[in-house]
Short mmCIF file of N, CA and C in Angstrom, two decimals:
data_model
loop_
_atom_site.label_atom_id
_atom_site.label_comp_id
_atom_site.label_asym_id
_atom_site.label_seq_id
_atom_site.Cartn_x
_atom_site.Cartn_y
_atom_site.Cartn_z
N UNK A 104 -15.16 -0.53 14.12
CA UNK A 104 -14.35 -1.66 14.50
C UNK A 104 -12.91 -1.37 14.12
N UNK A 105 -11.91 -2.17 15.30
CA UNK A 105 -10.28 -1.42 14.67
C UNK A 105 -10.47 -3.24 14.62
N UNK A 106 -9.41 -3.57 13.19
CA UNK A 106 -9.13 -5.07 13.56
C UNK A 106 -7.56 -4.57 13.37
N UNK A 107 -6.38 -4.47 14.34
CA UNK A 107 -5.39 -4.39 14.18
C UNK A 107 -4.32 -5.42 14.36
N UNK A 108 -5.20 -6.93 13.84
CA UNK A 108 -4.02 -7.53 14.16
C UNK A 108 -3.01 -8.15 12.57
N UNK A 109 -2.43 -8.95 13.21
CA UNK A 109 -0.80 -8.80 12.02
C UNK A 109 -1.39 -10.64 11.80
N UNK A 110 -2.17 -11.34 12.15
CA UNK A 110 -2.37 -12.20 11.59
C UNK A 110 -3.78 -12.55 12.02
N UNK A 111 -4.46 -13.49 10.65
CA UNK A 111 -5.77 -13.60 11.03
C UNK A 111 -6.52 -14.76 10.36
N UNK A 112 -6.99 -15.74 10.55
CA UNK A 112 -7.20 -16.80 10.09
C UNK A 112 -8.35 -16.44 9.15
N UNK A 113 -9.66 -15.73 9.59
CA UNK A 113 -11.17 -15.89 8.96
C UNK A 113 -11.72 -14.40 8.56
N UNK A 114 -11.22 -13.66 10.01
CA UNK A 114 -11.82 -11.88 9.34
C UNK A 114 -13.53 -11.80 9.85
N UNK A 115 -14.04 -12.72 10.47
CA UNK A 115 -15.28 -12.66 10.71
C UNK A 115 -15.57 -11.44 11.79
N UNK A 116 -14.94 -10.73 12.46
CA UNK A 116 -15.39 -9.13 12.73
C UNK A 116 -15.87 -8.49 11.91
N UNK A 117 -14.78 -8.37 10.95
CA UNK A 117 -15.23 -7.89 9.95
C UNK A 117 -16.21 -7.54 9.05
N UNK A 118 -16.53 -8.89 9.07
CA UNK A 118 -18.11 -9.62 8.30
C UNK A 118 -19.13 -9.09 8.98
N UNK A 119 -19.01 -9.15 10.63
CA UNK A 119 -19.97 -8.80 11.52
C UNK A 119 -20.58 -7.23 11.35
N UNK A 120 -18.84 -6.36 11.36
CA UNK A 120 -19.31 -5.20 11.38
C UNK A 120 -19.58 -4.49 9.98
N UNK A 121 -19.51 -4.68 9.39
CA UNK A 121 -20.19 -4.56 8.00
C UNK A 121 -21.51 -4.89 7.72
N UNK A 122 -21.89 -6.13 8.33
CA UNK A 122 -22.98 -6.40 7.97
C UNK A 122 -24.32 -5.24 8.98
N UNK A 123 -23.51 -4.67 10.26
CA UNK A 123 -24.29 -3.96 10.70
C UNK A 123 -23.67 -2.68 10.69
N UNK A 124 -23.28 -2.40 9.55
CA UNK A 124 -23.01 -0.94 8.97
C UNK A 124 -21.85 -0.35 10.07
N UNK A 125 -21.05 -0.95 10.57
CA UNK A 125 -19.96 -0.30 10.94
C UNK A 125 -18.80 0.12 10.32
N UNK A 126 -18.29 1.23 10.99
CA UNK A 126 -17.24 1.90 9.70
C UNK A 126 -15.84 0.55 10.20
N UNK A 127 -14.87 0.20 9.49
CA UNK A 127 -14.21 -0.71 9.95
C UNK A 127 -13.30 0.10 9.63
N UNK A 128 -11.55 0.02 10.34
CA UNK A 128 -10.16 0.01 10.17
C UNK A 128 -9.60 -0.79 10.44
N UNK A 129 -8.66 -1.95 9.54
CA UNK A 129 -8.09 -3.17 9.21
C UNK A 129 -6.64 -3.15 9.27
N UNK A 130 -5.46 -3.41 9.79
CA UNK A 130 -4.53 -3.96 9.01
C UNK A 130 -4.51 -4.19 7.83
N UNK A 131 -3.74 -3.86 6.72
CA UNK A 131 -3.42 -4.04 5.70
C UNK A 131 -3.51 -5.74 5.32
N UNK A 132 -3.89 -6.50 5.67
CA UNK A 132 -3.27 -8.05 5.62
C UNK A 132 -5.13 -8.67 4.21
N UNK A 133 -4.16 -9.56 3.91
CA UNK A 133 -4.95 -10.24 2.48
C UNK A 133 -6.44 -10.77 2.93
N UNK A 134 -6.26 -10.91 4.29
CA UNK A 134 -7.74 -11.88 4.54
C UNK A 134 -8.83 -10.88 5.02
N UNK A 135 -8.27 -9.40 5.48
CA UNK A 135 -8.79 -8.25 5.62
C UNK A 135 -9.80 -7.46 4.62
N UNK A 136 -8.75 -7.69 3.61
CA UNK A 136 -8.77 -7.21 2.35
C UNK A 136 -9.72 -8.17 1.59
N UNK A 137 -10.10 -9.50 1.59
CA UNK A 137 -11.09 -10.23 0.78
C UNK A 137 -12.27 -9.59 1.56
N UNK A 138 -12.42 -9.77 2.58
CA UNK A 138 -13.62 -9.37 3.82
C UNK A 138 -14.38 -8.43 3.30
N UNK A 139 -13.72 -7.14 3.81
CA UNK A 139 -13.80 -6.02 3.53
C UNK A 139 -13.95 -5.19 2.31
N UNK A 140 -13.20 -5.31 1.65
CA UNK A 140 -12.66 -4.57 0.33
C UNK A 140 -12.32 -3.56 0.21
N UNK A 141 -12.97 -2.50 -0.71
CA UNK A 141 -13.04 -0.66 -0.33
C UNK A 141 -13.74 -0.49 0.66
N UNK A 142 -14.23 -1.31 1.72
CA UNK A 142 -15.04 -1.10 2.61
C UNK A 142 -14.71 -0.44 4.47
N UNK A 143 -12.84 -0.73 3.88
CA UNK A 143 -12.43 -0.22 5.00
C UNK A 143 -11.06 0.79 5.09
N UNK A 144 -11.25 1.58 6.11
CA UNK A 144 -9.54 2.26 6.19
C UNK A 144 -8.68 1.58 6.53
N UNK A 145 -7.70 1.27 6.17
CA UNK A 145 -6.79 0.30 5.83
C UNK A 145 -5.76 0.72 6.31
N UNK A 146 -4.76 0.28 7.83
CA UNK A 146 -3.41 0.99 8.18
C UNK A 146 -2.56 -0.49 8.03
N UNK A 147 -1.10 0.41 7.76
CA UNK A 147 0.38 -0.87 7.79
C UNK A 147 1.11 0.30 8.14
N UNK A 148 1.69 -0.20 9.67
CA UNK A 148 2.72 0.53 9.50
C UNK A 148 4.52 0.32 9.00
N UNK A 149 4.09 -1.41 8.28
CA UNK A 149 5.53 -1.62 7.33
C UNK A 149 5.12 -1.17 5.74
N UNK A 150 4.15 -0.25 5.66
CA UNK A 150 4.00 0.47 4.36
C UNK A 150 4.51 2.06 4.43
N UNK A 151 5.25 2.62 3.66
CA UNK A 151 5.58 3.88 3.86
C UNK A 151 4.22 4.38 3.76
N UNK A 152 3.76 4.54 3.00
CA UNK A 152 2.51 5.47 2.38
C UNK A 152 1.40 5.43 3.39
N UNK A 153 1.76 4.39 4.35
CA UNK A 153 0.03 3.97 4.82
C UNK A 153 -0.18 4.96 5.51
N UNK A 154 -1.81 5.15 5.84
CA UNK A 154 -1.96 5.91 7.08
C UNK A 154 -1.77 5.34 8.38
N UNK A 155 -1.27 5.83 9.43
CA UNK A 155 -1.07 5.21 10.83
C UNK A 155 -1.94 5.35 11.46
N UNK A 156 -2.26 4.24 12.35
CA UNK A 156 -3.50 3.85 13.52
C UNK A 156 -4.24 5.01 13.79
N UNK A 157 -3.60 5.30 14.04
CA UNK A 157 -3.81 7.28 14.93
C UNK A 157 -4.69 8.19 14.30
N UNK A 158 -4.12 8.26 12.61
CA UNK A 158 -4.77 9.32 11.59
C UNK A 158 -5.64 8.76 10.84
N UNK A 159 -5.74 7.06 10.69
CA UNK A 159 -7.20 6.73 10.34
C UNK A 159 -8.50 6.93 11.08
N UNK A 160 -7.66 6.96 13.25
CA UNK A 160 -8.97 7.01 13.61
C UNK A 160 -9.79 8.35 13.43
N UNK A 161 -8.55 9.10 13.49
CA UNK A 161 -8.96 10.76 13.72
C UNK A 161 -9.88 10.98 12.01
N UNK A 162 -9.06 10.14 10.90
CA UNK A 162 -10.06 10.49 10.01
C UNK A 162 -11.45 10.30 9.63
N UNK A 163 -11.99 8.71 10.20
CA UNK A 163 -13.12 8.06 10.20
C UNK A 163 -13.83 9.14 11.00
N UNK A 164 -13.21 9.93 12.47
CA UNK A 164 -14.72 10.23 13.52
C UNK A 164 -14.92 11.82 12.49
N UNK A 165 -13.67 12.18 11.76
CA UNK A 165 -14.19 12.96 11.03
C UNK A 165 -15.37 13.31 10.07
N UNK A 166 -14.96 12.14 9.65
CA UNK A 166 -16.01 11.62 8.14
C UNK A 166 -17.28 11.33 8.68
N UNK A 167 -17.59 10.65 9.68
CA UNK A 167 -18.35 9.51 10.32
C UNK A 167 -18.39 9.72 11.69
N UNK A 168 -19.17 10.90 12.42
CA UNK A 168 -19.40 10.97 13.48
C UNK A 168 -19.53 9.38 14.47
N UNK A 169 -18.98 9.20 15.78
CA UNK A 169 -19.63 8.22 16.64
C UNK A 169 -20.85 8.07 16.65
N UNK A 170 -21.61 6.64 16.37
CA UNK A 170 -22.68 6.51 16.96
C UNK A 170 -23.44 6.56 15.48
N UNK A 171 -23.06 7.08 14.74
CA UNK A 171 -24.20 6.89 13.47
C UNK A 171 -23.83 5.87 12.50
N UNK A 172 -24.52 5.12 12.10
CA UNK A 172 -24.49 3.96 11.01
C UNK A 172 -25.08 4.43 9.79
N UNK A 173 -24.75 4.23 8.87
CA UNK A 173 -24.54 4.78 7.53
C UNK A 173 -25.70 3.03 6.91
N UNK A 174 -26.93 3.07 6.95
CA UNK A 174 -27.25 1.93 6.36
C UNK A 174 -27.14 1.39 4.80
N UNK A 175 -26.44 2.35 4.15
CA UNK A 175 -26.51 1.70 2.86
C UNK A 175 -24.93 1.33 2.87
N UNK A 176 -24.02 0.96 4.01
CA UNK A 176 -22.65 0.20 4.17
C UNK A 176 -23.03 -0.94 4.20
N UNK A 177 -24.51 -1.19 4.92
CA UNK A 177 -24.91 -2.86 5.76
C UNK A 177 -24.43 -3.82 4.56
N UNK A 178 -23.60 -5.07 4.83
CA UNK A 178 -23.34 -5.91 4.13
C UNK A 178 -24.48 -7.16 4.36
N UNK A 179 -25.00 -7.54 3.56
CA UNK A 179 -26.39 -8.70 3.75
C UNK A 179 -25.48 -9.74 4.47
N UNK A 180 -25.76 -10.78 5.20
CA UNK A 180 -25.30 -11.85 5.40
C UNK A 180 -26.51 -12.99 4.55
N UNK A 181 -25.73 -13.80 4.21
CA UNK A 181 -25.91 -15.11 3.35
C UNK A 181 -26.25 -16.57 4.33
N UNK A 182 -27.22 -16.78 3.92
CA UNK A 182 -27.62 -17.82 4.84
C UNK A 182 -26.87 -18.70 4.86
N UNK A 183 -27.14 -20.51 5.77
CA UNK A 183 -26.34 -21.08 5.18
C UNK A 183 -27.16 -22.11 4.10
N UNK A 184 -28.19 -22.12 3.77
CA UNK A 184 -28.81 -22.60 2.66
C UNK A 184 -27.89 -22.01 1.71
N UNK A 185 -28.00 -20.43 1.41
CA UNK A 185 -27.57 -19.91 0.04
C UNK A 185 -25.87 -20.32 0.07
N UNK A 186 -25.28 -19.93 1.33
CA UNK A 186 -24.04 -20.62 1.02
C UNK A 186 -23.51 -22.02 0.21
N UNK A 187 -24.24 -22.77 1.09
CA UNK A 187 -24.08 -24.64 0.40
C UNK A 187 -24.54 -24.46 -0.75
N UNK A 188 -25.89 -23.66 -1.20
CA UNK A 188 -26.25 -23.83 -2.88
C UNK A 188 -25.40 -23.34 -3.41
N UNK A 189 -24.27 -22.20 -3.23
CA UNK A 189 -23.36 -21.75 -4.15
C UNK A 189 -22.26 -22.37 -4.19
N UNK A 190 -21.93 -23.25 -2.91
CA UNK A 190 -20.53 -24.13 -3.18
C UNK A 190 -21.47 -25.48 -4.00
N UNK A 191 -22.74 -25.89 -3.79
CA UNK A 191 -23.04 -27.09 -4.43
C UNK A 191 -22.36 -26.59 -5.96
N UNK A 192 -22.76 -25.68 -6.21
CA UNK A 192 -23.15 -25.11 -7.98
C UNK A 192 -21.76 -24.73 -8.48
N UNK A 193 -20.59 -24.43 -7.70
CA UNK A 193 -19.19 -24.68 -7.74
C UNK A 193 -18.73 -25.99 -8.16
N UNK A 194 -19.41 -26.94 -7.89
CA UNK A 194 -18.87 -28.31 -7.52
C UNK A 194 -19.51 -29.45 -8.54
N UNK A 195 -20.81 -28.52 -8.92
CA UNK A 195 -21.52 -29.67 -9.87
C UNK A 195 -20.99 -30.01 -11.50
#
């Protein structure tokens, strides 16, 4: 998954492709970054240092041939039972 955009309300690609073991590359942006975590290659191109669009992709098909899923990336998804029990237990 590329998520390259410069603003983003939720990040739920993200969520998606993780949860089915896809390699992800993000924008640098904060809501990316909760999503994700070390979980993704990460480009800005208002960061000097960053890597650019271009050399993350070329690096991922390096690392990570097309087409293969790496299953121990899969991120579980959380029901919404377990969700509400963890904001109940926030709240009680």
């Amino acid at each position: 998954l590329i998520a390259n955009s410069f603003g983003e309300g939720l990040g739920l690609p993200l969520l998606e492709a993780r949860h089915l073991g896809l390699s992800v590359i993000a924008r640098d942006i904060p809501v990316f970054r909760s999503f994700a975590g070390e979980n993704a290659l990460y480009v800005s191109p208002k960061r000097p240092n960053s890597t650019p669009l271009a050399g993350a992709i070329r690096q991922l098909i390096q690392n990570e041939p097309p087409g293969q899923v790496d299953d121990s990336n899969v991120t579980p998804l959380v029901s919404w039972a377990e969700a509400s029990s963890k904001l109940e237990g926030i709240f009680a």
